[in-house]
XYZ file of C-alpha atoms in Angstrom:
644
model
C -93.408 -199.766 -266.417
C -97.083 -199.572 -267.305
C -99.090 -202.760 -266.820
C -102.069 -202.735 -269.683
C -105.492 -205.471 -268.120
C -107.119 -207.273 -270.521
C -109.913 -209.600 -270.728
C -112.043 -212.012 -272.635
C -115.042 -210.560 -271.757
C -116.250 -207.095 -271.797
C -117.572 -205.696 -269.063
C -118.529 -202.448 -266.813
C -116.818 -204.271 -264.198
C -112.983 -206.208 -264.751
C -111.147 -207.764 -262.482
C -107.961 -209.743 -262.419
C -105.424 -211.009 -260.079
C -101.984 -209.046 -259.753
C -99.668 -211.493 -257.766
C -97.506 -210.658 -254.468
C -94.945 -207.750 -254.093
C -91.684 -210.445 -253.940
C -89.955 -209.737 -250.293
C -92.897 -207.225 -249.148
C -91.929 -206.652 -245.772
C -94.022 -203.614 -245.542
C -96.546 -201.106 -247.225
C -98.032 -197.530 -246.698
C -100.865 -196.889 -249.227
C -104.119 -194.445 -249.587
C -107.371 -195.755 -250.414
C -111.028 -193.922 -250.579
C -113.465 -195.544 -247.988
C -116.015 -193.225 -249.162
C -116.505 -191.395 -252.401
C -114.800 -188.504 -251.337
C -112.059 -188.591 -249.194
C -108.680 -191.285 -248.969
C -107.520 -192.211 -245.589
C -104.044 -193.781 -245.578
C -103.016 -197.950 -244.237
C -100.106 -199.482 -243.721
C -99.756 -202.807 -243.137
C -97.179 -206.006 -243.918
C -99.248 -208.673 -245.758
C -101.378 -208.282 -249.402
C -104.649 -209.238 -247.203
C -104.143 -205.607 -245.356
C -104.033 -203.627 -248.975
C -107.834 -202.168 -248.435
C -110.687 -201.578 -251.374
C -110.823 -198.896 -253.393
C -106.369 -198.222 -252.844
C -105.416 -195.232 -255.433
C -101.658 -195.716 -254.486
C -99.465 -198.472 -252.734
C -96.153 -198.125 -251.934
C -94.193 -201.381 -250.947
C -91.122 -201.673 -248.857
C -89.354 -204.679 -249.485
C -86.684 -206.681 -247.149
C -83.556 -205.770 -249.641
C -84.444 -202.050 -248.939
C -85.897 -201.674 -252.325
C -89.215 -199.316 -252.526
C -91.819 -200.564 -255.316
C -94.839 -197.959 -256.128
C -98.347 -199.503 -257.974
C -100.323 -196.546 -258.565
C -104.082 -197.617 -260.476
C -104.543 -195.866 -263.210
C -107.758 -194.555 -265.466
C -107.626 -195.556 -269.234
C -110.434 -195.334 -271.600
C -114.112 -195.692 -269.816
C -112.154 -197.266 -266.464
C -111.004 -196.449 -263.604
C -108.726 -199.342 -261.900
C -108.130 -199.459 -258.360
C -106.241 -202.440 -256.079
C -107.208 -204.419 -253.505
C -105.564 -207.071 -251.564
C -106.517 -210.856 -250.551
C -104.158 -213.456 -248.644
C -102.892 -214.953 -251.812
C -102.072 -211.175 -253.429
C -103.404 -208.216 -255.202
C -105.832 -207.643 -256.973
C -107.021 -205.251 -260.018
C -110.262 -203.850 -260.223
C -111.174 -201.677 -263.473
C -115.202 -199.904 -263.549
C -116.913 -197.389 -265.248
C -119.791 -197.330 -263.039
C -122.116 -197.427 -266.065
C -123.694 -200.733 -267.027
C -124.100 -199.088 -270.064
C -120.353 -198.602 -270.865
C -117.975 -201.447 -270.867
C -114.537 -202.829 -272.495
C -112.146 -205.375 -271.967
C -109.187 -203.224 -270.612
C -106.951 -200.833 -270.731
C -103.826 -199.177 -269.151
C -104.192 -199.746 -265.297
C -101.023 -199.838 -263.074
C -98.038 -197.823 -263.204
C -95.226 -199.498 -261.195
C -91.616 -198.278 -260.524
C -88.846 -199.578 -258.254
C -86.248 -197.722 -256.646
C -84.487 -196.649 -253.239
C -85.931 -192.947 -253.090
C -89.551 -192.589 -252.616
C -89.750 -189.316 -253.044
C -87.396 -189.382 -255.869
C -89.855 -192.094 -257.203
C -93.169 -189.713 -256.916
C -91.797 -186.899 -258.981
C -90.610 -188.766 -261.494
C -93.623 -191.485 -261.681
C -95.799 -188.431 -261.261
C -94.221 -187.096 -264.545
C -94.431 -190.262 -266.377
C -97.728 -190.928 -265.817
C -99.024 -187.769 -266.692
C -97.068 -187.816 -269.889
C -98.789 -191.546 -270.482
C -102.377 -189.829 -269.309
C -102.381 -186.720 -271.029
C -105.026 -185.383 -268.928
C -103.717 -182.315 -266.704
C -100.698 -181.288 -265.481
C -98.213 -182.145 -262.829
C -99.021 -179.308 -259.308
C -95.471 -177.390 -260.267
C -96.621 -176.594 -264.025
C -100.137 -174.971 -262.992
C -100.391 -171.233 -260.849
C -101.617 -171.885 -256.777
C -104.436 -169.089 -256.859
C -103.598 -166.025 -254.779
C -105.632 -166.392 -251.537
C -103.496 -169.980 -250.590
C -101.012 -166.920 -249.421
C -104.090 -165.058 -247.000
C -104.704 -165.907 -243.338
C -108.595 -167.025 -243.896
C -111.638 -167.505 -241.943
C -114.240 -169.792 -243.398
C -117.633 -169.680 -241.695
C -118.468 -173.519 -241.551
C -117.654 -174.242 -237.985
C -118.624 -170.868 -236.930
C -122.441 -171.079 -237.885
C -122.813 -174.575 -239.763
C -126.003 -174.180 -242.620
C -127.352 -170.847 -240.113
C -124.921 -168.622 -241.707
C -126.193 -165.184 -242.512
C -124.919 -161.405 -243.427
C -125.417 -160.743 -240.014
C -123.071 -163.087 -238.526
C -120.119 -162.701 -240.881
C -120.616 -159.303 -239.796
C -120.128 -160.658 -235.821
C -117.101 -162.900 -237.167
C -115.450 -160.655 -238.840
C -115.591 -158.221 -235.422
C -114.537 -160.659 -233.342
C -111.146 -161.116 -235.391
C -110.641 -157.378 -235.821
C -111.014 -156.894 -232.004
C -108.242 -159.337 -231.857
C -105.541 -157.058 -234.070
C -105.901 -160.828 -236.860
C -107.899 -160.155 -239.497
C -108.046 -162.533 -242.423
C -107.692 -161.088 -245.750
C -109.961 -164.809 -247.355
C -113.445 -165.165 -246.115
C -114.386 -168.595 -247.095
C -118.546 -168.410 -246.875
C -119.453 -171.927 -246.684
C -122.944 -173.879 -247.264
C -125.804 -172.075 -245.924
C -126.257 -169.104 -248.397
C -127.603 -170.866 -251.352
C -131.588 -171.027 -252.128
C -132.631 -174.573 -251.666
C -135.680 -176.644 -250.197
C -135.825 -180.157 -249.197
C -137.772 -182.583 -251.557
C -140.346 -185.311 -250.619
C -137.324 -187.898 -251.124
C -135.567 -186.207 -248.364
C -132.693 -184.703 -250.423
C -131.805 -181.132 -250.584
C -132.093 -179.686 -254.006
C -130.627 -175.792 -255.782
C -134.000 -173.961 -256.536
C -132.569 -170.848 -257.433
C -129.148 -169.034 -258.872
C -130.037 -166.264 -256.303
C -129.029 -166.365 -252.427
C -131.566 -167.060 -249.903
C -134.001 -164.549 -249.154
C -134.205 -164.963 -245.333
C -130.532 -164.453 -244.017
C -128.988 -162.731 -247.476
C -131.728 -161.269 -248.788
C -131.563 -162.509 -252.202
C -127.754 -160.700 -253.004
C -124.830 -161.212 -252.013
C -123.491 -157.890 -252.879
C -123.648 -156.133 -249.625
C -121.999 -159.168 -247.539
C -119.318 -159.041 -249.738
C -118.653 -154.880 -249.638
C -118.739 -155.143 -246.107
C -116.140 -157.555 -245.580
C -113.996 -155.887 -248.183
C -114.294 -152.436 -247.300
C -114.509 -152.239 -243.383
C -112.339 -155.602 -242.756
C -110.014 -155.358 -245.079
C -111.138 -159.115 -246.511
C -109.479 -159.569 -250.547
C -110.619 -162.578 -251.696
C -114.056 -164.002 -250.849
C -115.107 -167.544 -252.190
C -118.245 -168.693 -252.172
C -119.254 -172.337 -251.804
C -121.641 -174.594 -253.511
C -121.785 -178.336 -254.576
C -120.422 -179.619 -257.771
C -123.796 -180.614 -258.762
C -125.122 -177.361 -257.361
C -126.297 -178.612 -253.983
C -125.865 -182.060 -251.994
C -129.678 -183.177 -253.971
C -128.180 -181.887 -257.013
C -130.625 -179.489 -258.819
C -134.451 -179.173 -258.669
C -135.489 -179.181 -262.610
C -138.762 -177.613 -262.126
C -137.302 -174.077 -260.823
C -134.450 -174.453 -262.856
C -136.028 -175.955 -266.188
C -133.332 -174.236 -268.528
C -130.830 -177.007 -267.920
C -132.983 -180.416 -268.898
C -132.053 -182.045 -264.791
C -132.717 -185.631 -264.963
C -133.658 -187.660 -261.460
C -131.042 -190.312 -261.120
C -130.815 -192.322 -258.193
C -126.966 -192.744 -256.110
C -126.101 -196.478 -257.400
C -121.634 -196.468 -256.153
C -118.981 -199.208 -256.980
C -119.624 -202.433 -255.013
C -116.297 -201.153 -253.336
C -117.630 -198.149 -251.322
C -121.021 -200.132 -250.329
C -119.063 -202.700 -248.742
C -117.202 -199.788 -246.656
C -120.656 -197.785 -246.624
C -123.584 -199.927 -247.254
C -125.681 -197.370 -246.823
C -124.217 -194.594 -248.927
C -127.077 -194.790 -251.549
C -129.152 -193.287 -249.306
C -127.755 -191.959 -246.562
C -127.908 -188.339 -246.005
C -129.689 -186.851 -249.150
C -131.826 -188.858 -250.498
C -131.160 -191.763 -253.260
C -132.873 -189.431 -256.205
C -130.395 -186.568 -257.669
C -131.293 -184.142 -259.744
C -128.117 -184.184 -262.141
C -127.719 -181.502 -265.009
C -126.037 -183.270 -267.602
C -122.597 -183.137 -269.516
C -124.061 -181.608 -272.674
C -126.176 -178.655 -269.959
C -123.386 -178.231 -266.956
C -121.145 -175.821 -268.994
C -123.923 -173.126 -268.759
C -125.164 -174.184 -265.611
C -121.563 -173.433 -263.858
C -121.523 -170.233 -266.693
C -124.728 -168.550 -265.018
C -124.117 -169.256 -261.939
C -120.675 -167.934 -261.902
C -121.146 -164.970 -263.798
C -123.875 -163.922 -261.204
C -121.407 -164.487 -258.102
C -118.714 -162.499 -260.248
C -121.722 -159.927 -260.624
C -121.673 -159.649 -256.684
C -118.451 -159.460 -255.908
C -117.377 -162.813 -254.983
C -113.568 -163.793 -256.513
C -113.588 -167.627 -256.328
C -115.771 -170.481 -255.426
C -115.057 -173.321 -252.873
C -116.605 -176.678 -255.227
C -117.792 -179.751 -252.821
C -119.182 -183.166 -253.073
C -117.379 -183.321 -256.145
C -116.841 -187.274 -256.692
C -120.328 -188.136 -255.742
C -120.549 -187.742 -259.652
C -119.610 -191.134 -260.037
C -122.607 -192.486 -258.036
C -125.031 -190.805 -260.977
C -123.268 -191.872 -263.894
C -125.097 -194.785 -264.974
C -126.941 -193.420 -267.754
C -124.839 -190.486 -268.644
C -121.535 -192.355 -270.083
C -119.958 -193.696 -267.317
C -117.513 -191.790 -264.389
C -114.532 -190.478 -266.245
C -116.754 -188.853 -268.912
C -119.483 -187.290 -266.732
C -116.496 -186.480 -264.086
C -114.310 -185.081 -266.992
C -117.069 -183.446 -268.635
C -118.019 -181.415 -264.926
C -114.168 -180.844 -264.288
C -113.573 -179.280 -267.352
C -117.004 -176.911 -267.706
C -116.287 -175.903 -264.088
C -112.430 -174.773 -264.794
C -113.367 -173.149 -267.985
C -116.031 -171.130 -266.074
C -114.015 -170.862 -262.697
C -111.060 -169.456 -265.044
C -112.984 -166.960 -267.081
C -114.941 -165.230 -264.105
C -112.565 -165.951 -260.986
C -108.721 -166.235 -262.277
C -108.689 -169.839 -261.343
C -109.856 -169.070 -257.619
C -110.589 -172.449 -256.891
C -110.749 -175.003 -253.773
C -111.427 -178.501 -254.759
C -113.305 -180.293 -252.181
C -114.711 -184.188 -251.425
C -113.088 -185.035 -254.763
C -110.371 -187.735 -253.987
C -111.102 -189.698 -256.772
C -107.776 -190.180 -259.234
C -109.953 -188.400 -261.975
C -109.939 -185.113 -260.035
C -105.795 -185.688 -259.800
C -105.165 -186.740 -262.988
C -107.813 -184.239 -265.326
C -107.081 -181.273 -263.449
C -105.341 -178.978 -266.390
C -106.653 -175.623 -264.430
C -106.490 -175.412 -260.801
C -104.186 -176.885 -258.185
C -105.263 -176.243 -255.064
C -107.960 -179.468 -253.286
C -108.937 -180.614 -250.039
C -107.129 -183.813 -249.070
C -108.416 -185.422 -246.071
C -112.246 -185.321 -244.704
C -113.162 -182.391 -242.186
C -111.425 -180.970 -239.325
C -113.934 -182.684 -236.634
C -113.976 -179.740 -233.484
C -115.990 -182.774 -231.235
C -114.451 -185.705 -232.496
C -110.549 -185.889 -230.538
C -109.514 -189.228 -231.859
C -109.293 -187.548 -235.454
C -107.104 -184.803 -234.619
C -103.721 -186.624 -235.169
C -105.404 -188.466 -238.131
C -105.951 -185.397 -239.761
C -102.388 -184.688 -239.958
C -101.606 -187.928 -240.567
C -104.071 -187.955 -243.820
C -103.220 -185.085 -245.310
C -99.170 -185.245 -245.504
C -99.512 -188.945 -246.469
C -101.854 -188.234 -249.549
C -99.539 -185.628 -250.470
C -96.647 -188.132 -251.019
C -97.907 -189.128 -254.576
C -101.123 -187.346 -254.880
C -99.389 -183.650 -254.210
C -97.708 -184.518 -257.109
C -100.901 -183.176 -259.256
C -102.593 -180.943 -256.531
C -101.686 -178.723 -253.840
C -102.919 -180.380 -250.803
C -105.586 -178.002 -249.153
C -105.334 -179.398 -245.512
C -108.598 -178.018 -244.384
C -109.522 -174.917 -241.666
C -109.471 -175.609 -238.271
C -110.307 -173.651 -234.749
C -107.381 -171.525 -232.967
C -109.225 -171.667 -229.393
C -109.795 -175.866 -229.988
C -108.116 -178.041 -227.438
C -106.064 -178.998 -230.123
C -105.590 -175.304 -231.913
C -101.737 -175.570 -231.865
C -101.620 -178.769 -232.814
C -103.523 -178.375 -235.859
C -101.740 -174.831 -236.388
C -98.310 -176.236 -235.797
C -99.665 -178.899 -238.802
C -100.664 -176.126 -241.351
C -97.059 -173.934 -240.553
C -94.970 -176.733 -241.867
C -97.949 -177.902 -244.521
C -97.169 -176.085 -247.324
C -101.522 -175.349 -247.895
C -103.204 -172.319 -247.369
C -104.020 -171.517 -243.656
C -107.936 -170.675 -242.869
C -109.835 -171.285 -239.390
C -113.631 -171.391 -238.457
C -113.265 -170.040 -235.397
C -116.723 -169.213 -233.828
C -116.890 -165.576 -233.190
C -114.842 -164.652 -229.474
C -113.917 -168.220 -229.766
C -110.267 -167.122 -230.952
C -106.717 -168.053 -229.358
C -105.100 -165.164 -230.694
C -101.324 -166.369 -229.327
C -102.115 -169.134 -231.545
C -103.308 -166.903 -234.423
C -100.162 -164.196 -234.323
C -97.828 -167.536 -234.734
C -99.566 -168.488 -238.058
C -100.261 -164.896 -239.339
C -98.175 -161.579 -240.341
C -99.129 -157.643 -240.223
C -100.123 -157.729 -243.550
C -102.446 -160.741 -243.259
C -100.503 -163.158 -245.010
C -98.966 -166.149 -243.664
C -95.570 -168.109 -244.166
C -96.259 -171.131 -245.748
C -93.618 -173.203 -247.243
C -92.641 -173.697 -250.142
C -93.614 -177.575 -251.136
C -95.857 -179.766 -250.298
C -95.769 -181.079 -246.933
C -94.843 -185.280 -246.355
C -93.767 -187.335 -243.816
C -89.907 -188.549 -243.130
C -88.768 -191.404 -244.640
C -88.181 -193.369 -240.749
C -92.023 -192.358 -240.222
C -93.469 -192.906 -243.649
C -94.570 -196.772 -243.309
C -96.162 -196.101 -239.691
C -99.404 -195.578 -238.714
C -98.526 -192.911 -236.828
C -101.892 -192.859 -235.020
C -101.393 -196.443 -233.825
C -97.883 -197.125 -233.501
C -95.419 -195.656 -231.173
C -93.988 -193.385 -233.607
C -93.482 -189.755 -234.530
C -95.363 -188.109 -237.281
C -92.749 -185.726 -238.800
C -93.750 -183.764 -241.285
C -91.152 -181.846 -243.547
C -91.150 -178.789 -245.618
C -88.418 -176.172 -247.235
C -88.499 -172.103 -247.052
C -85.884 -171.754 -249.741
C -82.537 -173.101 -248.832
C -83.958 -173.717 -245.524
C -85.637 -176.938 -243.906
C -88.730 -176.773 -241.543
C -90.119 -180.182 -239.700
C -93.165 -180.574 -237.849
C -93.058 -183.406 -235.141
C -96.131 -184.916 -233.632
C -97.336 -187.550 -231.462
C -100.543 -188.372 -233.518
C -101.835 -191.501 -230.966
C -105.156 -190.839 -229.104
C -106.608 -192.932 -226.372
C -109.221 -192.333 -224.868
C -108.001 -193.634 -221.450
C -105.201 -190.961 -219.870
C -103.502 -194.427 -218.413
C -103.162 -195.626 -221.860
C -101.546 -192.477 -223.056
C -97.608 -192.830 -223.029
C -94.574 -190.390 -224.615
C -93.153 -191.019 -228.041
C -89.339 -191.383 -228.589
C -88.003 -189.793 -231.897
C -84.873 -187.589 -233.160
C -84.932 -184.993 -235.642
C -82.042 -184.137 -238.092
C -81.214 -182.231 -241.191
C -81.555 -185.161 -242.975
C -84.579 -185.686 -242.531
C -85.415 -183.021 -245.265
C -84.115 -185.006 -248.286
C -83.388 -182.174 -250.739
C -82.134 -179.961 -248.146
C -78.286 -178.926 -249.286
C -75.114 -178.199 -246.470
C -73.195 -179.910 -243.902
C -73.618 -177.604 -241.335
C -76.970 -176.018 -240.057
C -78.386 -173.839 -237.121
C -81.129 -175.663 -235.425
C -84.493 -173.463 -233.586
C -87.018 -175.804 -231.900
C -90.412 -173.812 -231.198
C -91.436 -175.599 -228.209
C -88.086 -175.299 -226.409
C -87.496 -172.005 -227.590
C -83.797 -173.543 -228.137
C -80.796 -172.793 -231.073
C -77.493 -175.290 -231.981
C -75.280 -176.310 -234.350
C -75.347 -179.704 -235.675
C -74.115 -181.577 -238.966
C -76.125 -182.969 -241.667
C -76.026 -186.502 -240.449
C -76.259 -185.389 -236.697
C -79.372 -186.530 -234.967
C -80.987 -184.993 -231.901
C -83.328 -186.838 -229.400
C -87.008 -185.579 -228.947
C -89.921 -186.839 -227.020
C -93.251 -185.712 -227.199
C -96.359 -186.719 -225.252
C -99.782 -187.774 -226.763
C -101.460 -185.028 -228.571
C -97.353 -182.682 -227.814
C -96.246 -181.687 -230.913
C -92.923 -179.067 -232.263
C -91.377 -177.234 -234.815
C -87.729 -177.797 -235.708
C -86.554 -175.642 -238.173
C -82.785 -175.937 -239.976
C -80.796 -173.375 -242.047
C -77.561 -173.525 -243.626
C -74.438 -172.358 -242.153
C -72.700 -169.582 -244.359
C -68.954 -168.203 -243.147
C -70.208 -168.875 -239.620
C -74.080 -167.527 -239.812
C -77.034 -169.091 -239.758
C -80.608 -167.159 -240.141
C -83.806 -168.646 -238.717
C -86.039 -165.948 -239.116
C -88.518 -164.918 -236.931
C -88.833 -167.069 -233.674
C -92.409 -165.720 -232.608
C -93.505 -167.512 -235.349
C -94.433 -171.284 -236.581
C -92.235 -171.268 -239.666
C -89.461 -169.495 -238.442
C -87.173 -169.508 -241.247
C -90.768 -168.894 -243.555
C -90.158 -165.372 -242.716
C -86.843 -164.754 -244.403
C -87.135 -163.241 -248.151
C -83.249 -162.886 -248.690
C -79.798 -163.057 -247.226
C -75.991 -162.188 -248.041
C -72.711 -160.796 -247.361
C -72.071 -157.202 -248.469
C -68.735 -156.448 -249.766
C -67.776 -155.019 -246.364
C -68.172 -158.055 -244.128
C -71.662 -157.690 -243.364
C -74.113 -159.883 -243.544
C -78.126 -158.574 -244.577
C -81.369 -160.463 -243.967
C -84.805 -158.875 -245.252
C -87.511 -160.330 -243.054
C -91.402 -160.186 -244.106
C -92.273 -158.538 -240.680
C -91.106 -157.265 -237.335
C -90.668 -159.261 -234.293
C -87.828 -161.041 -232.766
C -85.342 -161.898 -235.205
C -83.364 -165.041 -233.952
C -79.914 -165.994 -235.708
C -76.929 -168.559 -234.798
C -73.609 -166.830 -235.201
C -69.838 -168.297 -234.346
C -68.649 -164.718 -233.089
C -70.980 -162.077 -231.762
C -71.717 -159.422 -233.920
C -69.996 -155.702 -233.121
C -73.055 -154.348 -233.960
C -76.899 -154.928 -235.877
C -79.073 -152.502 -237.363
C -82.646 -152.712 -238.226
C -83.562 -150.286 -241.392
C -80.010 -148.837 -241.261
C -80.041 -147.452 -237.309
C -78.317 -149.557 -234.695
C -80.673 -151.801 -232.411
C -80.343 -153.551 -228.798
C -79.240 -157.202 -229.250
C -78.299 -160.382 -227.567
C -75.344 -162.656 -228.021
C -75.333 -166.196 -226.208
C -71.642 -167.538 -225.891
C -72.721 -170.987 -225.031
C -75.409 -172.007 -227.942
C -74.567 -169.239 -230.342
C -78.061 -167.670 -230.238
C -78.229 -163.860 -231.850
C -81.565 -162.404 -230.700
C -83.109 -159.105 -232.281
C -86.148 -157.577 -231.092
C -87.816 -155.823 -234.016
C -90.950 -153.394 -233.081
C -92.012 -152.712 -236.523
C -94.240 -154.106 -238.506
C -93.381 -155.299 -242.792
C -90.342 -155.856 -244.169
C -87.311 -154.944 -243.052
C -83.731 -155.815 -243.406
C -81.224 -156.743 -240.554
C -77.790 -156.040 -240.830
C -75.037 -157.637 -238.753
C -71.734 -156.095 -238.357
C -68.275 -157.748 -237.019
């Protein structure tokens, strides 16, 4: 059903009690504590709903699931919050300016199936909306299938042709090369103002590290490392100040100063101000069409593919004067797909734009950031990270392909976070500093060819983990995915304390049913960590524990007239790197593999014999477990015959 707000009054800023979920007995949610990013909260009473919540989903003592999901209708954008007598609606337009008395708000749905509940809410809403299109009706861009590097963590804002060069070295020395160089903040021509905020004085690189092109950056990484896509970054309003009018007069930049929702500055009282300056130097909605046109077409000129678009929903903190949120933030999203289609082929990553318009009026691209950084100093945020990302992507993956950010292979926490991307379903980049590689980690993740296996869907927790917080409470983040008629679910103990007395193992199990949609009765099992193959049934459930910061891979495939493929077991997504299997009319039974390395399998019998590209090859047979293992030297795809 779709709740419509109205009021006597009109106003910029509406707000109206919604009453008590009847039996709530629990509730996971995701709200934005800054303009840019959603964290997820669960909690048990209305009073622990948070500001600024984009979607709630309630658990009820019956076993019923009900979903509010805030909507944007007209000039507003609603969002809930809780008290201790209920919810409550809030509906702004961030323009004092611009006002109404209502509109469409809350979309609510009850049912048993909350994944069930997503797709088809998802659908309904955008059907009510009208504004974009659901993730599975819009392309993913090409790179989300390269190994990348992006050079953020590597060199921070001191990035320069010089040192992509060194990067790019350090990963070929390594036998990993990424095929997506990511070349984050640092190129671009700015200068700080007297304000303090960093403003775009030029559609040109920097002079000093890039001398002013671009060009020969780019042919180097393309022609002596092999690199395909690069993407080049900048800030939706063309740096963090926005743009300085008086080097760029041609597109009339007005100063506005930051002025967010009374929402974020209680979170972040000092977000006005903090960190660039209050003045911005905004192009407006009529001018940004042919800002993003230039600009683009010069990158294009250079050789970049694709562009990497951040700070996006700070455009709601400058809207006061230019029509309100949804129509400055539509009128941006819509010049900068137009643009990012015509010159890049959609190349696009979204980024610091968690705000429902970027969801919701998103027609062209698909593929967006979901959580806030991957922190390399920061180790209580590790398991949060995780945590973030496959909880946003319950609802909000719905619309966009959750982008689950780069992280470092040599970190502390480099499997972790790897193990977290294999069963993510996002595109896989690092910002490993140069020689700062864990290349074991690395070959896991990344094939011959430079691509990786990434699943299929979008990554989300299990339902017996889904109302946790997993970083507090003493259960197991599980994470699942599919490969095709195959399941693949990342387990992790996502606590962090500080204290190694306070740190204590997590109890779980893992079972095929944990993957909802996954179809059988029988299934061969492969855990990463344990390096281990059975047989179980659908409903079967097998016990795991995992210490603080432990985390595995438990991959399931469907058992066929006795066989069971699960792909490659050198890597993360085991069962990732199968393209196709079947029975021939002789008895045999093929499997095409995207690369070489050791092919693992559960049969009932042992095989006679196996060939690799038609000529027998060496393999092992375990009587006990049922484990078929084939060593495979090559490298690309090959197909793996077994004979009884």
């Amino acid at each position: 059903v779709f709740l419509r707000l109205t009021v006597p009054n009109s106003s910029s800023r509406i707000q109206s009690p919604l009453g008590v979920v009847a039996g709530l007995r629990r509730f996971t949610s995701t709200h934005r504590d800054e303009p840019w990013w959603m964290v997820p909260a669960a909690g048990r009473t209305p009073a622990d709903v948070q500001l600024e919540t984009q979607w709630l989903l309630a658990e009820t003592g019956a076993g019923d699931c009900v979903m509010l999901v805030p909507l944007m209708d007209g000039p507003f954008c609603f969002t809930l919050s809780g008290e201790a007598n209920g919810l409550k609606l809030t509906g702004e337009t961030a323009d004092p300016a611009v006002s109404g008395k209502g509109g469409v708000a809350l979309f609510v749905s009850v049912g048993r199936d909350p994944y069930a509940m997503a797709g088809a809410g998802a659908a309904a809403v955008m059907k009510r909306l009208g504004t974009g299109k659901l993730r599975t009706q819009k392309p993913l861009p090409d790179f989300v299938n390269y190994f990348g590097w992006c050079t953020w963590d590597s060199f921070y804002k001191e990035v320069s042709a010089d040192k992509v060069r060194t990067g790019l070295q350090s990963f070929a020395a390594g036998g990993v090369e990424p095929r997506l160089l990511i070349l984050d903040d640092g190129w671009q021509d700015y200068k700080k103002m007297p304000g303090g905020e960093e403003r775009l004085i030029s559609l040109n690189p920097n002079q000093a590290r890039f001398g002013g092109d671009l060009t020969p950056t780019v042919q180097l990484a393309k022609k002596e490392f092999k690199v395909r896509v690069v993407l080049a970054w900048h800030a939706f309003m063309g740096y963090w100040g926005g743009v300085d009018g008086k080097a760029l007069p041609a597109y009339d930049v007005r100063d506005i100063g930051r002025s967010f929702s009374p929402a974020i500055l209680k979170m972040n009282p000092h977000l006005n101000t903090n960190w660039w300056g209050h003045m911005i130097g905004v192009v407006p909605a009529d001018k940004i069409g042919r800002f993003y046109d230039d600009y683009h077409k010069r990158l294009k000129a250079q050789g970049v593919d694709g562009v990497k678009v951040d700070s996006q929903s700070a455009i709601e903190g400058v809207a006061a004067g230019l029509g309100g949120r949804v129509a400055l933030t539509r009128a941006y999203r819509d010049a900068l797909e137009k643009s990012v289609n015509k010159y890049f082929d959609g190349r696009l990553i979204n980024c610091m734009a968690c705000a429902m318009e970027t969801f919701y009026c998103s027609p062209r691209s698909t593929d967006m950031r979901t959580s806030i950084d991957f922190w390399p100093l920061r180790p209580e945020t590790h398991g949060q990270h995780l945590y973030c990302n496959a909880q946003v992507g319950v609802w909000f993956g719905e619309f966009m392909q959750p982008d689950w950010d780069m992280f470092q292979s040599g970190h502390a926490m480099g499997a972790f976070h790897a193990a977290g991307r294999a069963v993510s379903g996002s595109a896989v980049y690092v910002s490993d500093t140069p020689d700062g590689h864990n290349f074991d980690v690395l070959k896991k993740l990344v094939l011959s060819d430079g691509t990786v296996l990434r699943a299929d869907n979008v990554g989300r927790p299990t339902r017996d983990c889904l109302f946790a917080d997993v970083t507090r409470d003493q259960v197991l983040l599980k994470v699942f995915n599919y490969n095709r008629d195959c399941a693949v679910l990342g387990v992790f103990n996502a606590n962090y304390h500080r204290n190694e007395a306070d740190r204590k193992p997590i109890d779980g199990t893992v079972s095929p049913s944990d993957a909802p949609e996954l179809k059988g009765e029988e299934f061969a099992v492969f855990s990463q960590q344990s390096n281990r193959v059975w047989r179980c049934r659908r409903t079967d459930r097998q016990p795991v524990q995992l210490a603080e910061g432990a985390w595995d891979i438990v991959s399931f495939a469907p058992v066929d007239r006795g066989v069971a493929a699960l792909g490659l077991a050198d890597k993360f997504n085991s069962t990732g790197a199968v393209m196709t299997k079947g029975w021939n009319k002789d008895g045999s039974c093929a499997v095409t593999l995207r690369d070489g390395g050791e092919f693992v399998a559960w049969t009932e019998k042992p095989p006679r014999a196996v060939e690799a590209g038609g000529k027998p090859v060496a393999f092992k047979h375990d009587a006990t477990s049922g484990r078929l293992s084939v060593t495979l030297p090559a490298t690309g795809k090959q197909t793996v015959t077994m004979r009884w």
